[in-house]
Amino acid sequence: MVGIGGGAPSTAHDIRLGDVIVSTPAGSSGGVFQYDFGKTIQEKKFQHTGHLNHTPTVLLAAVQGLGSKFESDGNGIAEHVEAVLAKKERLRKKYGQPDPKSDILYESNVVHPHNEGQPRQSCIDVCGCDPEKLVGRLDRSERDDNPMVFQGIIASANSLMKDALIRDQLARENGVLCFEMEAAGLMNNFPCLVIRGICDYSDSHKNDAWHGYAAMSAAAYAKELLLEIAPTKLEAQQKLVDSIKNS
């Protein structure tokens, strides 16, 4: 499953917009766990409803192999995205990398005000850019991959995560790196790997500027992953249509 999701940055995982998160097992989790707490507004509690089926071994082996390759050679995601956009310039406005200065991470207690029925204002206009409100982060060096790829737990629910306090709690207690809304509806019937490009920080500061680039980053990783898997191994895996028929 390839798409976009919200990141859960922490001191242990310096996740930025455009980075890629890949679901991999950790502890008792198969890589994705499901939770639900109804309305996702600040200071509401959540309910952990269980882990989802494990990812097929052939995919996990490919993830580990690709990780080793990236460690020595770099992931090349930015270059892959640029190569596509160079051939399709009309796509650059929607899928090109936004200005890195727009990648702003607010402190968890800074909440974007929302007035029902009113147009949403930009975070800079409403919340400002006072350093006391922002999480200080160093620029990535030229030797670092940008975007980066992280492996770990992805949390899935039927509601959008936009609460930084609960985000931090789940990251701290369950090692969550990313939040999304689709895997929970599929993985019990069709075990798969979840790949998400980070388009926001799972808080109240939502915007669409990074959606396209995050999707491209995730797709670039997925392409490289498929090249790691022998065709014979893919043919041996259960097809989605067969899984649906048997469910």
JSON list of C-alpha atoms in Angstrom, two decimals:
[
{"chain": "A", "resi": 1, "resn": "MET", "atom": "CA", "xyz": [0.00, 0.00, 0.00]},
{"chain": "A", "resi": 2, "resn": "VAL", "atom": "CA", "xyz": [1.58, 3.23, -1.18]},
{"chain": "A", "resi": 3, "resn": "GLY", "atom": "CA", "xyz": [0.40, 6.73, -0.29]},
{"chain": "A", "resi": 4, "resn": "ILE", "atom": "CA", "xyz": [0.79, 9.61, 2.16]},
{"chain": "A", "resi": 5, "resn": "GLY", "atom": "CA", "xyz": [0.57, 9.85, 5.93]},
{"chain": "A", "resi": 6, "resn": "GLY", "atom": "CA", "xyz": [1.35, 12.02, 8.93]},
{"chain": "A", "resi": 7, "resn": "GLY", "atom": "CA", "xyz": [4.71, 11.77, 10.64]},
{"chain": "A", "resi": 8, "resn": "ALA", "atom": "CA", "xyz": [5.48, 11.38, 14.34]},
{"chain": "A", "resi": 9, "resn": "PRO", "atom": "CA", "xyz": [8.85, 13.10, 14.77]},
{"chain": "A", "resi": 10, "resn": "SER", "atom": "CA", "xyz": [10.81, 12.59, 17.98]},
{"chain": "A", "resi": 11, "resn": "THR", "atom": "CA", "xyz": [14.32, 12.95, 19.32]},
{"chain": "A", "resi": 12, "resn": "ALA", "atom": "CA", "xyz": [14.96, 9.36, 18.23]},
{"chain": "A", "resi": 13, "resn": "HIS", "atom": "CA", "xyz": [13.50, 9.79, 14.74]},
{"chain": "A", "resi": 14, "resn": "ASP", "atom": "CA", "xyz": [14.12, 13.10, 12.99]},
{"chain": "A", "resi": 15, "resn": "ILE", "atom": "CA", "xyz": [11.25, 12.70, 10.54]},
{"chain": "A", "resi": 16, "resn": "ARG", "atom": "CA", "xyz": [10.75, 15.54, 8.06]},
{"chain": "A", "resi": 17, "resn": "LEU", "atom": "CA", "xyz": [8.15, 16.31, 5.39]},
{"chain": "A", "resi": 18, "resn": "GLY", "atom": "CA", "xyz": [8.76, 14.25, 2.27]},
{"chain": "A", "resi": 19, "resn": "ASP", "atom": "CA", "xyz": [10.42, 11.39, 4.18]},
{"chain": "A", "resi": 20, "resn": "VAL", "atom": "CA", "xyz": [9.22, 7.81, 3.69]},
{"chain": "A", "resi": 21, "resn": "ILE", "atom": "CA", "xyz": [8.00, 5.44, 6.42]},
{"chain": "A", "resi": 22, "resn": "VAL", "atom": "CA", "xyz": [7.89, 1.69, 5.79]},
{"chain": "A", "resi": 23, "resn": "SER", "atom": "CA", "xyz": [5.91, -0.61, 8.10]},
{"chain": "A", "resi": 24, "resn": "THR", "atom": "CA", "xyz": [8.16, -3.22, 9.72]},
{"chain": "A", "resi": 25, "resn": "PRO", "atom": "CA", "xyz": [7.65, -5.43, 12.79]},
{"chain": "A", "resi": 26, "resn": "ALA", "atom": "CA", "xyz": [8.81, -4.31, 16.23]},
{"chain": "A", "resi": 27, "resn": "GLY", "atom": "CA", "xyz": [8.23, -6.25, 19.42]},
{"chain": "A", "resi": 28, "resn": "SER", "atom": "CA", "xyz": [4.77, -7.83, 19.34]},
{"chain": "A", "resi": 29, "resn": "SER", "atom": "CA", "xyz": [3.57, -5.60, 16.50]},
{"chain": "A", "resi": 30, "resn": "GLY", "atom": "CA", "xyz": [3.47, -6.79, 12.91]},
{"chain": "A", "resi": 31, "resn": "GLY", "atom": "CA", "xyz": [4.30, -3.33, 11.66]},
{"chain": "A", "resi": 32, "resn": "VAL", "atom": "CA", "xyz": [0.81, -1.79, 11.71]},
{"chain": "A", "resi": 33, "resn": "PHE", "atom": "CA", "xyz": [-1.52, -1.49, 14.67]},
{"chain": "A", "resi": 34, "resn": "GLN", "atom": "CA", "xyz": [-5.05, -0.20, 14.75]},
{"chain": "A", "resi": 35, "resn": "TYR", "atom": "CA", "xyz": [-6.47, 2.36, 17.15]},
{"chain": "A", "resi": 36, "resn": "ASP", "atom": "CA", "xyz": [-9.61, 4.44, 17.32]},
{"chain": "A", "resi": 37, "resn": "PHE", "atom": "CA", "xyz": [-10.73, 7.38, 19.38]},
{"chain": "A", "resi": 38, "resn": "GLY", "atom": "CA", "xyz": [-13.65, 8.84, 17.43]},
{"chain": "A", "resi": 39, "resn": "LYS", "atom": "CA", "xyz": [-13.16, 12.57, 16.97]},
{"chain": "A", "resi": 40, "resn": "THR", "atom": "CA", "xyz": [-9.48, 13.43, 16.72]},
{"chain": "A", "resi": 41, "resn": "ILE", "atom": "CA", "xyz": [-9.43, 16.81, 18.43]},
{"chain": "A", "resi": 42, "resn": "GLN", "atom": "CA", "xyz": [-6.90, 18.05, 20.92]},
{"chain": "A", "resi": 43, "resn": "GLU", "atom": "CA", "xyz": [-6.86, 16.32, 24.32]},
{"chain": "A", "resi": 44, "resn": "LYS", "atom": "CA", "xyz": [-9.22, 13.44, 23.41]},
{"chain": "A", "resi": 45, "resn": "LYS", "atom": "CA", "xyz": [-8.20, 9.93, 24.45]},
{"chain": "A", "resi": 46, "resn": "PHE", "atom": "CA", "xyz": [-7.73, 6.99, 22.11]},
{"chain": "A", "resi": 47, "resn": "GLN", "atom": "CA", "xyz": [-8.44, 3.26, 22.28]},
{"chain": "A", "resi": 48, "resn": "HIS", "atom": "CA", "xyz": [-5.90, 0.73, 21.02]},
{"chain": "A", "resi": 49, "resn": "THR", "atom": "CA", "xyz": [-7.90, -1.95, 19.18]},
{"chain": "A", "resi": 50, "resn": "GLY", "atom": "CA", "xyz": [-5.20, -4.46, 18.21]},
{"chain": "A", "resi": 51, "resn": "HIS", "atom": "CA", "xyz": [-2.40, -5.32, 15.81]},
{"chain": "A", "resi": 52, "resn": "LEU", "atom": "CA", "xyz": [-3.04, -6.17, 12.17]},
{"chain": "A", "resi": 53, "resn": "ASN", "atom": "CA", "xyz": [-1.75, -9.16, 10.21]},
{"chain": "A", "resi": 54, "resn": "HIS", "atom": "CA", "xyz": [1.98, -9.47, 9.66]},
{"chain": "A", "resi": 55, "resn": "THR", "atom": "CA", "xyz": [3.63, -8.37, 6.43]},
{"chain": "A", "resi": 56, "resn": "PRO", "atom": "CA", "xyz": [4.59, -11.23, 4.04]},
{"chain": "A", "resi": 57, "resn": "THR", "atom": "CA", "xyz": [8.15, -12.46, 4.57]},
{"chain": "A", "resi": 58, "resn": "VAL", "atom": "CA", "xyz": [9.14, -11.84, 0.95]},
{"chain": "A", "resi": 59, "resn": "LEU", "atom": "CA", "xyz": [8.38, -8.13, 1.33]},
{"chain": "A", "resi": 60, "resn": "LEU", "atom": "CA", "xyz": [10.18, -7.80, 4.66]},
{"chain": "A", "resi": 61, "resn": "ALA", "atom": "CA", "xyz": [13.25, -9.49, 3.16]},
{"chain": "A", "resi": 62, "resn": "ALA", "atom": "CA", "xyz": [13.20, -6.99, 0.31]},
{"chain": "A", "resi": 63, "resn": "VAL", "atom": "CA", "xyz": [12.90, -4.08, 2.76]},
{"chain": "A", "resi": 64, "resn": "GLN", "atom": "CA", "xyz": [15.94, -5.28, 4.68]},
{"chain": "A", "resi": 65, "resn": "GLY", "atom": "CA", "xyz": [17.92, -5.83, 1.49]},
{"chain": "A", "resi": 66, "resn": "LEU", "atom": "CA", "xyz": [17.04, -2.39, 0.20]},
{"chain": "A", "resi": 67, "resn": "GLY", "atom": "CA", "xyz": [17.93, -0.87, 3.56]},
{"chain": "A", "resi": 68, "resn": "SER", "atom": "CA", "xyz": [21.43, -2.33, 3.35]},
{"chain": "A", "resi": 69, "resn": "LYS", "atom": "CA", "xyz": [21.81, -1.00, -0.18]},
{"chain": "A", "resi": 70, "resn": "PHE", "atom": "CA", "xyz": [20.68, 2.47, 0.87]},
{"chain": "A", "resi": 71, "resn": "GLU", "atom": "CA", "xyz": [23.09, 2.47, 3.81]},
{"chain": "A", "resi": 72, "resn": "SER", "atom": "CA", "xyz": [26.08, 2.18, 1.50]},
{"chain": "A", "resi": 73, "resn": "ASP", "atom": "CA", "xyz": [24.85, 3.93, -1.66]},
{"chain": "A", "resi": 74, "resn": "GLY", "atom": "CA", "xyz": [22.12, 6.33, -0.49]},
{"chain": "A", "resi": 75, "resn": "ASN", "atom": "CA", "xyz": [18.43, 5.93, -1.33]},
{"chain": "A", "resi": 76, "resn": "GLY", "atom": "CA", "xyz": [18.38, 8.11, -4.45]},
{"chain": "A", "resi": 77, "resn": "ILE", "atom": "CA", "xyz": [14.73, 9.06, -3.91]},
{"chain": "A", "resi": 78, "resn": "ALA", "atom": "CA", "xyz": [15.23, 12.76, -4.64]},
{"chain": "A", "resi": 79, "resn": "GLU", "atom": "CA", "xyz": [17.06, 11.89, -7.86]},
{"chain": "A", "resi": 80, "resn": "HIS", "atom": "CA", "xyz": [14.32, 9.47, -8.95]},
{"chain": "A", "resi": 81, "resn": "VAL", "atom": "CA", "xyz": [11.62, 12.07, -8.37]},
{"chain": "A", "resi": 82, "resn": "GLU", "atom": "CA", "xyz": [13.59, 14.74, -10.23]},
{"chain": "A", "resi": 83, "resn": "ALA", "atom": "CA", "xyz": [14.14, 12.40, -13.19]},
{"chain": "A", "resi": 84, "resn": "VAL", "atom": "CA", "xyz": [10.39, 11.89, -13.53]},
{"chain": "A", "resi": 85, "resn": "LEU", "atom": "CA", "xyz": [9.60, 15.60, -13.23]},
{"chain": "A", "resi": 86, "resn": "ALA", "atom": "CA", "xyz": [12.30, 16.51, -15.76]},
{"chain": "A", "resi": 87, "resn": "LYS", "atom": "CA", "xyz": [10.41, 14.45, -18.33]},
{"chain": "A", "resi": 88, "resn": "LYS", "atom": "CA", "xyz": [6.99, 15.75, -17.25]},
{"chain": "A", "resi": 89, "resn": "GLU", "atom": "CA", "xyz": [7.48, 19.43, -16.39]},
{"chain": "A", "resi": 90, "resn": "ARG", "atom": "CA", "xyz": [3.74, 20.01, -16.15]},
{"chain": "A", "resi": 91, "resn": "LEU", "atom": "CA", "xyz": [3.73, 17.79, -13.05]},
{"chain": "A", "resi": 92, "resn": "ARG", "atom": "CA", "xyz": [6.36, 19.82, -11.22]},
{"chain": "A", "resi": 93, "resn": "LYS", "atom": "CA", "xyz": [3.94, 22.34, -9.70]},
{"chain": "A", "resi": 94, "resn": "LYS", "atom": "CA", "xyz": [1.92, 19.58, -8.03]},
{"chain": "A", "resi": 95, "resn": "TYR", "atom": "CA", "xyz": [4.60, 16.98, -7.32]},
{"chain": "A", "resi": 96, "resn": "GLY", "atom": "CA", "xyz": [7.85, 18.92, -7.00]},
{"chain": "A", "resi": 97, "resn": "GLN", "atom": "CA", "xyz": [9.49, 19.50, -3.64]},
{"chain": "A", "resi": 98, "resn": "PRO", "atom": "CA", "xyz": [8.09, 22.60, -1.88]},
{"chain": "A", "resi": 99, "resn": "ASP", "atom": "CA", "xyz": [10.37, 25.22, -0.35]},
{"chain": "A", "resi": 100, "resn": "PRO", "atom": "CA", "xyz": [12.16, 23.50, 2.57]},
{"chain": "A", "resi": 101, "resn": "LYS", "atom": "CA", "xyz": [11.45, 26.60, 4.65]},
{"chain": "A", "resi": 102, "resn": "SER", "atom": "CA", "xyz": [7.78, 25.59, 4.62]},
{"chain": "A", "resi": 103, "resn": "ASP", "atom": "CA", "xyz": [8.67, 22.45, 6.61]},
{"chain": "A", "resi": 104, "resn": "ILE", "atom": "CA", "xyz": [7.77, 23.79, 10.05]},
{"chain": "A", "resi": 105, "resn": "LEU", "atom": "CA", "xyz": [7.29, 21.67, 13.17]},
{"chain": "A", "resi": 106, "resn": "TYR", "atom": "CA", "xyz": [5.38, 23.39, 15.97]},
{"chain": "A", "resi": 107, "resn": "GLU", "atom": "CA", "xyz": [5.72, 22.46, 19.62]},
{"chain": "A", "resi": 108, "resn": "SER", "atom": "CA", "xyz": [3.04, 19.96, 20.64]},
{"chain": "A", "resi": 109, "resn": "ASN", "atom": "CA", "xyz": [1.15, 22.45, 22.80]},
{"chain": "A", "resi": 110, "resn": "VAL", "atom": "CA", "xyz": [0.71, 24.94, 19.94]},
{"chain": "A", "resi": 111, "resn": "VAL", "atom": "CA", "xyz": [-2.73, 24.33, 18.41]},
{"chain": "A", "resi": 112, "resn": "HIS", "atom": "CA", "xyz": [-3.98, 25.77, 15.14]},
{"chain": "A", "resi": 113, "resn": "PRO", "atom": "CA", "xyz": [-7.35, 27.45, 15.88]},
{"chain": "A", "resi": 114, "resn": "HIS", "atom": "CA", "xyz": [-10.24, 26.20, 13.81]},
{"chain": "A", "resi": 115, "resn": "ASN", "atom": "CA", "xyz": [-13.47, 28.11, 13.36]},
{"chain": "A", "resi": 116, "resn": "GLU", "atom": "CA", "xyz": [-16.37, 26.17, 11.85]},
{"chain": "A", "resi": 117, "resn": "GLY", "atom": "CA", "xyz": [-17.56, 27.62, 8.57]},
{"chain": "A", "resi": 118, "resn": "GLN", "atom": "CA", "xyz": [-14.56, 29.91, 8.19]},
{"chain": "A", "resi": 119, "resn": "PRO", "atom": "CA", "xyz": [-11.81, 29.52, 5.56]},
{"chain": "A", "resi": 120, "resn": "ARG", "atom": "CA", "xyz": [-8.70, 27.90, 6.99]},
{"chain": "A", "resi": 121, "resn": "GLN", "atom": "CA", "xyz": [-5.83, 30.36, 7.41]},
{"chain": "A", "resi": 122, "resn": "SER", "atom": "CA", "xyz": [-2.18, 29.43, 7.00]},
{"chain": "A", "resi": 123, "resn": "CYS", "atom": "CA", "xyz": [-0.24, 28.33, 10.07]},
{"chain": "A", "resi": 124, "resn": "ILE", "atom": "CA", "xyz": [2.24, 31.18, 9.67]},
{"chain": "A", "resi": 125, "resn": "ASP", "atom": "CA", "xyz": [-0.56, 33.76, 9.61]},
{"chain": "A", "resi": 126, "resn": "VAL", "atom": "CA", "xyz": [-2.38, 32.31, 12.62]},
{"chain": "A", "resi": 127, "resn": "CYS", "atom": "CA", "xyz": [0.30, 30.70, 14.78]},
{"chain": "A", "resi": 128, "resn": "GLY", "atom": "CA", "xyz": [3.29, 32.72, 13.66]},
{"chain": "A", "resi": 129, "resn": "CYS", "atom": "CA", "xyz": [6.89, 31.57, 13.57]},
{"chain": "A", "resi": 130, "resn": "ASP", "atom": "CA", "xyz": [8.10, 32.61, 17.02]},
{"chain": "A", "resi": 131, "resn": "PRO", "atom": "CA", "xyz": [11.10, 30.35, 17.81]},
{"chain": "A", "resi": 132, "resn": "GLU", "atom": "CA", "xyz": [9.52, 29.57, 21.18]},
{"chain": "A", "resi": 133, "resn": "LYS", "atom": "CA", "xyz": [6.62, 27.91, 19.33]},
{"chain": "A", "resi": 134, "resn": "LEU", "atom": "CA", "xyz": [8.81, 25.87, 17.01]},
{"chain": "A", "resi": 135, "resn": "VAL", "atom": "CA", "xyz": [10.85, 22.70, 17.48]},
{"chain": "A", "resi": 136, "resn": "GLY", "atom": "CA", "xyz": [14.45, 23.60, 16.70]},
{"chain": "A", "resi": 137, "resn": "ARG", "atom": "CA", "xyz": [16.00, 21.31, 14.07]},
{"chain": "A", "resi": 138, "resn": "LEU", "atom": "CA", "xyz": [19.35, 21.41, 12.32]},
{"chain": "A", "resi": 139, "resn": "ASP", "atom": "CA", "xyz": [19.50, 21.34, 8.54]},
{"chain": "A", "resi": 140, "resn": "ARG", "atom": "CA", "xyz": [20.39, 17.96, 7.10]},
{"chain": "A", "resi": 141, "resn": "SER", "atom": "CA", "xyz": [23.93, 17.73, 5.81]},
{"chain": "A", "resi": 142, "resn": "GLU", "atom": "CA", "xyz": [24.83, 17.07, 2.18]},
{"chain": "A", "resi": 143, "resn": "ARG", "atom": "CA", "xyz": [25.88, 13.56, 3.19]},
{"chain": "A", "resi": 144, "resn": "ASP", "atom": "CA", "xyz": [22.41, 12.74, 4.52]},
{"chain": "A", "resi": 145, "resn": "ASP", "atom": "CA", "xyz": [19.66, 11.34, 2.34]},
{"chain": "A", "resi": 146, "resn": "ASN", "atom": "CA", "xyz": [16.88, 13.86, 1.86]},
{"chain": "A", "resi": 147, "resn": "PRO", "atom": "CA", "xyz": [14.22, 12.48, 1.88]},
{"chain": "A", "resi": 148, "resn": "MET", "atom": "CA", "xyz": [15.15, 9.82, 4.43]},
{"chain": "A", "resi": 149, "resn": "VAL", "atom": "CA", "xyz": [13.60, 6.36, 4.77]},
{"chain": "A", "resi": 150, "resn": "PHE", "atom": "CA", "xyz": [12.51, 5.09, 8.20]},
{"chain": "A", "resi": 151, "resn": "GLN", "atom": "CA", "xyz": [11.39, 1.57, 9.11]},
{"chain": "A", "resi": 152, "resn": "GLY", "atom": "CA", "xyz": [9.00, 0.97, 12.00]},
{"chain": "A", "resi": 153, "resn": "ILE", "atom": "CA", "xyz": [5.44, 1.02, 13.30]},
{"chain": "A", "resi": 154, "resn": "ILE", "atom": "CA", "xyz": [2.60, 2.69, 11.42]},
{"chain": "A", "resi": 155, "resn": "ALA", "atom": "CA", "xyz": [-0.66, 3.42, 13.25]},
{"chain": "A", "resi": 156, "resn": "SER", "atom": "CA", "xyz": [-3.93, 3.16, 11.34]},
{"chain": "A", "resi": 157, "resn": "ALA", "atom": "CA", "xyz": [-7.40, 4.39, 12.26]},
{"chain": "A", "resi": 158, "resn": "ASN", "atom": "CA", "xyz": [-10.73, 5.48, 10.79]},
{"chain": "A", "resi": 159, "resn": "SER", "atom": "CA", "xyz": [-10.09, 9.11, 11.71]},
{"chain": "A", "resi": 160, "resn": "LEU", "atom": "CA", "xyz": [-7.45, 11.66, 10.79]},
{"chain": "A", "resi": 161, "resn": "MET", "atom": "CA", "xyz": [-4.76, 12.17, 13.42]},
{"chain": "A", "resi": 162, "resn": "LYS", "atom": "CA", "xyz": [-4.45, 15.88, 14.17]},
{"chain": "A", "resi": 163, "resn": "ASP", "atom": "CA", "xyz": [-3.55, 15.90, 17.84]},
{"chain": "A", "resi": 164, "resn": "ALA", "atom": "CA", "xyz": [0.13, 16.43, 18.61]},
{"chain": "A", "resi": 165, "resn": "LEU", "atom": "CA", "xyz": [-0.22, 15.32, 22.24]},
{"chain": "A", "resi": 166, "resn": "ILE", "atom": "CA", "xyz": [-1.72, 11.94, 21.35]},
{"chain": "A", "resi": 167, "resn": "ARG", "atom": "CA", "xyz": [0.77, 11.66, 18.49]},
{"chain": "A", "resi": 168, "resn": "ASP", "atom": "CA", "xyz": [3.60, 12.03, 20.98]},
{"chain": "A", "resi": 169, "resn": "GLN", "atom": "CA", "xyz": [2.00, 9.57, 23.40]},
{"chain": "A", "resi": 170, "resn": "LEU", "atom": "CA", "xyz": [1.68, 6.87, 20.75]},
{"chain": "A", "resi": 171, "resn": "ALA", "atom": "CA", "xyz": [5.20, 7.53, 19.51]},
{"chain": "A", "resi": 172, "resn": "ARG", "atom": "CA", "xyz": [6.54, 7.29, 23.05]},
{"chain": "A", "resi": 173, "resn": "GLU", "atom": "CA", "xyz": [4.56, 4.23, 24.21]},
{"chain": "A", "resi": 174, "resn": "ASN", "atom": "CA", "xyz": [4.29, 2.25, 20.97]},
{"chain": "A", "resi": 175, "resn": "GLY", "atom": "CA", "xyz": [7.14, 3.46, 18.80]},
{"chain": "A", "resi": 176, "resn": "VAL", "atom": "CA", "xyz": [4.80, 4.88, 16.15]},
{"chain": "A", "resi": 177, "resn": "LEU", "atom": "CA", "xyz": [6.50, 6.71, 13.29]},
{"chain": "A", "resi": 178, "resn": "CYS", "atom": "CA", "xyz": [3.50, 7.46, 11.08]},
{"chain": "A", "resi": 179, "resn": "PHE", "atom": "CA", "xyz": [-0.31, 7.71, 11.07]},
{"chain": "A", "resi": 180, "resn": "GLU", "atom": "CA", "xyz": [-2.64, 6.83, 8.21]},
{"chain": "A", "resi": 181, "resn": "MET", "atom": "CA", "xyz": [-6.26, 5.81, 7.52]},
{"chain": "A", "resi": 182, "resn": "GLU", "atom": "CA", "xyz": [-6.28, 2.97, 4.95]},
{"chain": "A", "resi": 183, "resn": "ALA", "atom": "CA", "xyz": [-4.26, -0.02, 6.12]},
{"chain": "A", "resi": 184, "resn": "ALA", "atom": "CA", "xyz": [-6.68, -1.04, 8.89]},
{"chain": "A", "resi": 185, "resn": "GLY", "atom": "CA", "xyz": [-9.40, -1.69, 6.33]},
{"chain": "A", "resi": 186, "resn": "LEU", "atom": "CA", "xyz": [-7.27, -4.03, 4.23]},
{"chain": "A", "resi": 187, "resn": "MET", "atom": "CA", "xyz": [-4.48, -5.76, 6.12]},
{"chain": "A", "resi": 188, "resn": "ASN", "atom": "CA", "xyz": [-6.59, -8.28, 8.03]},
{"chain": "A", "resi": 189, "resn": "ASN", "atom": "CA", "xyz": [-7.83, -9.71, 4.73]},
{"chain": "A", "resi": 190, "resn": "PHE", "atom": "CA", "xyz": [-4.75, -8.99, 2.64]},
{"chain": "A", "resi": 191, "resn": "PRO", "atom": "CA", "xyz": [-1.43, -8.79, 4.52]},
{"chain": "A", "resi": 192, "resn": "CYS", "atom": "CA", "xyz": [0.79, -6.25, 2.82]},
{"chain": "A", "resi": 193, "resn": "LEU", "atom": "CA", "xyz": [3.53, -3.69, 3.30]},
{"chain": "A", "resi": 194, "resn": "VAL", "atom": "CA", "xyz": [2.55, -0.09, 4.03]},
{"chain": "A", "resi": 195, "resn": "ILE", "atom": "CA", "xyz": [4.67, 2.69, 2.50]},
{"chain": "A", "resi": 196, "resn": "ARG", "atom": "CA", "xyz": [3.84, 6.28, 3.36]},
{"chain": "A", "resi": 197, "resn": "GLY", "atom": "CA", "xyz": [5.33, 9.60, 2.29]},
{"chain": "A", "resi": 198, "resn": "ILE", "atom": "CA", "xyz": [5.11, 12.18, 5.08]},
{"chain": "A", "resi": 199, "resn": "CYS", "atom": "CA", "xyz": [2.91, 15.16, 4.18]},
{"chain": "A", "resi": 200, "resn": "ASP", "atom": "CA", "xyz": [2.32, 16.64, 7.66]},
{"chain": "A", "resi": 201, "resn": "TYR", "atom": "CA", "xyz": [3.14, 16.07, 11.31]},
{"chain": "A", "resi": 202, "resn": "SER", "atom": "CA", "xyz": [-0.15, 14.51, 12.50]},
{"chain": "A", "resi": 203, "resn": "ASP", "atom": "CA", "xyz": [-1.03, 17.70, 14.35]},
{"chain": "A", "resi": 204, "resn": "SER", "atom": "CA", "xyz": [-3.53, 20.53, 13.93]},
{"chain": "A", "resi": 205, "resn": "HIS", "atom": "CA", "xyz": [-1.31, 22.37, 11.44]},
{"chain": "A", "resi": 206, "resn": "LYS", "atom": "CA", "xyz": [-2.59, 20.83, 8.20]},
{"chain": "A", "resi": 207, "resn": "ASN", "atom": "CA", "xyz": [-1.85, 21.97, 4.66]},
{"chain": "A", "resi": 208, "resn": "ASP", "atom": "CA", "xyz": [-1.73, 20.39, 1.21]},
{"chain": "A", "resi": 209, "resn": "ALA", "atom": "CA", "xyz": [1.61, 21.79, 0.03]},
{"chain": "A", "resi": 210, "resn": "TRP", "atom": "CA", "xyz": [3.61, 18.60, 0.62]},
{"chain": "A", "resi": 211, "resn": "HIS", "atom": "CA", "xyz": [1.03, 16.03, -0.50]},
{"chain": "A", "resi": 212, "resn": "GLY", "atom": "CA", "xyz": [2.30, 15.65, -4.05]},
{"chain": "A", "resi": 213, "resn": "TYR", "atom": "CA", "xyz": [5.99, 15.39, -3.20]},
{"chain": "A", "resi": 214, "resn": "ALA", "atom": "CA", "xyz": [5.29, 12.98, -0.34]},
{"chain": "A", "resi": 215, "resn": "ALA", "atom": "CA", "xyz": [3.34, 10.73, -2.71]},
{"chain": "A", "resi": 216, "resn": "MET", "atom": "CA", "xyz": [6.17, 10.83, -5.25]},
{"chain": "A", "resi": 217, "resn": "SER", "atom": "CA", "xyz": [8.73, 9.91, -2.59]},
{"chain": "A", "resi": 218, "resn": "ALA", "atom": "CA", "xyz": [6.68, 6.92, -1.48]},
{"chain": "A", "resi": 219, "resn": "ALA", "atom": "CA", "xyz": [6.19, 5.79, -5.08]},
{"chain": "A", "resi": 220, "resn": "ALA", "atom": "CA", "xyz": [9.93, 6.08, -5.78]},
{"chain": "A", "resi": 221, "resn": "TYR", "atom": "CA", "xyz": [10.69, 3.87, -2.79]},
{"chain": "A", "resi": 222, "resn": "ALA", "atom": "CA", "xyz": [8.05, 1.33, -3.85]},
{"chain": "A", "resi": 223, "resn": "LYS", "atom": "CA", "xyz": [9.59, 1.10, -7.32]},
{"chain": "A", "resi": 224, "resn": "GLU", "atom": "CA", "xyz": [13.02, 0.37, -5.87]},
{"chain": "A", "resi": 225, "resn": "LEU", "atom": "CA", "xyz": [11.52, -2.20, -3.52]},
{"chain": "A", "resi": 226, "resn": "LEU", "atom": "CA", "xyz": [9.84, -4.12, -6.34]},
{"chain": "A", "resi": 227, "resn": "LEU", "atom": "CA", "xyz": [13.14, -4.29, -8.19]},
{"chain": "A", "resi": 228, "resn": "GLU", "atom": "CA", "xyz": [14.56, -6.12, -5.16]},
{"chain": "A", "resi": 229, "resn": "ILE", "atom": "CA", "xyz": [12.03, -8.96, -5.45]},
{"chain": "A", "resi": 230, "resn": "ALA", "atom": "CA", "xyz": [12.47, -11.80, -7.92]},
{"chain": "A", "resi": 231, "resn": "PRO", "atom": "CA", "xyz": [9.43, -12.21, -10.24]},
{"chain": "A", "resi": 232, "resn": "THR", "atom": "CA", "xyz": [9.05, -15.85, -9.19]},
{"chain": "A", "resi": 233, "resn": "LYS", "atom": "CA", "xyz": [8.61, -14.78, -5.57]},
{"chain": "A", "resi": 234, "resn": "LEU", "atom": "CA", "xyz": [5.94, -12.24, -6.53]},
{"chain": "A", "resi": 235, "resn": "GLU", "atom": "CA", "xyz": [4.03, -14.82, -8.53]},
{"chain": "A", "resi": 236, "resn": "ALA", "atom": "CA", "xyz": [3.89, -17.07, -5.47]},
{"chain": "A", "resi": 237, "resn": "GLN", "atom": "CA", "xyz": [2.13, -14.43, -3.36]},
{"chain": "A", "resi": 238, "resn": "GLN", "atom": "CA", "xyz": [-1.63, -14.31, -2.89]},
{"chain": "A", "resi": 239, "resn": "LYS", "atom": "CA", "xyz": [-3.36, -11.93, -5.27]},
{"chain": "A", "resi": 240, "resn": "LEU", "atom": "CA", "xyz": [-5.63, -9.22, -3.89]},
{"chain": "A", "resi": 241, "resn": "VAL", "atom": "CA", "xyz": [-8.61, -10.33, -5.98]},
{"chain": "A", "resi": 242, "resn": "ASP", "atom": "CA", "xyz": [-8.29, -13.89, -4.62]},
{"chain": "A", "resi": 243, "resn": "SER", "atom": "CA", "xyz": [-8.00, -12.60, -1.07]},
{"chain": "A", "resi": 244, "resn": "ILE", "atom": "CA", "xyz": [-11.20, -10.59, -1.47]},
{"chain": "A", "resi": 245, "resn": "LYS", "atom": "CA", "xyz": [-13.07, -13.57, -2.92]},
{"chain": "A", "resi": 246, "resn": "ASN", "atom": "CA", "xyz": [-12.01, -15.77, 0.00]},
{"chain": "A", "resi": 247, "resn": "SER", "atom": "CA", "xyz": [-12.75, -13.24, 2.75]}
]
